Short mmCIF file of C-alpha atoms in Angstrom, two decimals:
data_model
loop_
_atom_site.label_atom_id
_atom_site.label_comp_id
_atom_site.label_asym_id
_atom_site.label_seq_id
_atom_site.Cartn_x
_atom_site.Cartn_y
_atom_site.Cartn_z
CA UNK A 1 41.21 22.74 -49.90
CA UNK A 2 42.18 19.44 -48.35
CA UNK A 3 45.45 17.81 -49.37
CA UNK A 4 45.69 14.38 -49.90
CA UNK A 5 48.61 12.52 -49.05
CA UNK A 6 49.80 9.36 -50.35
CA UNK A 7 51.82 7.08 -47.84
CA UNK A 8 53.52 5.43 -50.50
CA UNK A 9 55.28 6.58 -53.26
CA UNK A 10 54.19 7.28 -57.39
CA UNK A 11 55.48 3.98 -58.79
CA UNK A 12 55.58 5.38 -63.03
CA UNK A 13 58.39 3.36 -63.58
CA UNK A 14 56.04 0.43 -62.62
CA UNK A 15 53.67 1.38 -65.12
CA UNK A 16 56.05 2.28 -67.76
CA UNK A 17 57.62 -1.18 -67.35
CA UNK A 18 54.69 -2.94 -67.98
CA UNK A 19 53.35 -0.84 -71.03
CA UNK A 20 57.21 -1.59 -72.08
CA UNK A 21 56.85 -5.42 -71.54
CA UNK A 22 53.40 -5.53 -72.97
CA UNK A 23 53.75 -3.29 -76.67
CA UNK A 24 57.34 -3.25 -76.65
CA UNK A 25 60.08 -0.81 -76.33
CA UNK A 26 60.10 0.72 -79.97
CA UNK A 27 56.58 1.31 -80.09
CA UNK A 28 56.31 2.70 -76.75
CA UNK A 29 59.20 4.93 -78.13
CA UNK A 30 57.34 6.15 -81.37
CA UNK A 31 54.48 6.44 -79.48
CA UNK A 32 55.62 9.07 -77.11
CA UNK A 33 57.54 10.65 -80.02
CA UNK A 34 54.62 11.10 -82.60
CA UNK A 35 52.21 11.97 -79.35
CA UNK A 36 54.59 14.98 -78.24
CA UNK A 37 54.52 15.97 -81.60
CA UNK A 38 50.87 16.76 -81.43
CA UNK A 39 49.72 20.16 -80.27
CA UNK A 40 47.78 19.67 -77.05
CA UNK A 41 44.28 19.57 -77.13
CA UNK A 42 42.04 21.98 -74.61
CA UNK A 43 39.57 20.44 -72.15
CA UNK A 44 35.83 21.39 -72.77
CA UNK A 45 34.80 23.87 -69.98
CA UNK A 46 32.06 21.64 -68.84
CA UNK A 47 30.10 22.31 -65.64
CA UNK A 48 30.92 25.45 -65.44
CA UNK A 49 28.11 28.40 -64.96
CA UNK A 50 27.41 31.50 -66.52
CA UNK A 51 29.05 33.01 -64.04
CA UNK A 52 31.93 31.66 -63.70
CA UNK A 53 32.20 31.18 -67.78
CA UNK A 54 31.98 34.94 -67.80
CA UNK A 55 34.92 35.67 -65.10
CA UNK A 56 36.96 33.60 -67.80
CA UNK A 57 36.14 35.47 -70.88
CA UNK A 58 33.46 32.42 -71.97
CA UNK A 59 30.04 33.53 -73.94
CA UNK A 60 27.44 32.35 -71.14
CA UNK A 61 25.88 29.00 -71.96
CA UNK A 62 22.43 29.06 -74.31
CA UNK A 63 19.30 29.47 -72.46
CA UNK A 64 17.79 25.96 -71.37
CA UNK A 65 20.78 24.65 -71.24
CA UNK A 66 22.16 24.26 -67.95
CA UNK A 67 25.88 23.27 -66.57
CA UNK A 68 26.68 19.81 -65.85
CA UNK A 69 27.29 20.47 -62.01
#
C-alpha cells in the first residue's frame, strides 16, 4: 500500500468555522449532541466477493448477482 502524504496540514477548524458562521453555534452544538447520541450505523459490504464475504462470516451473495467491483 502506498501512503499518501499531504504537504499541508488538515485545516477542521476551517471547516468547523464556517459550518459555525453559516447555521450557527447552537445548532451546530445540538447537532453534534443529538448525532452522538445515535448508535452508529454499519456500512453495506458492497463489492465484496463470495470469497472474501465468506472469510468474514458473510452468507455468499445470491446467484446472478455479482459484486460491485
Amino acid at each position: 500500500m502506498t501512503p499518501i502524504l499531504h504537504s499541508e496540514p488538515l485545516a477542521l477548524h476551517v471547516a468547523l468555522d464556517d459550518i459555525i458562521r453559516t447555521h450557527g453555534r447552537w445548532r451546530v452544538l445540538m447537532a453534534l449532541a443529538l448525532r452522538s447520541l445515535r448508535p452508529a450505523t454499519p456500512l453495506p459490504p458492497l463489492g465484496l466477493n463470495d470469497h472474501l464475504r465468506r472469510d468474514i462470516g458473510l452468507d455468499p451473495l445470491p446467484p446472478g448477482r455479482d459484486c460491485l467491483l
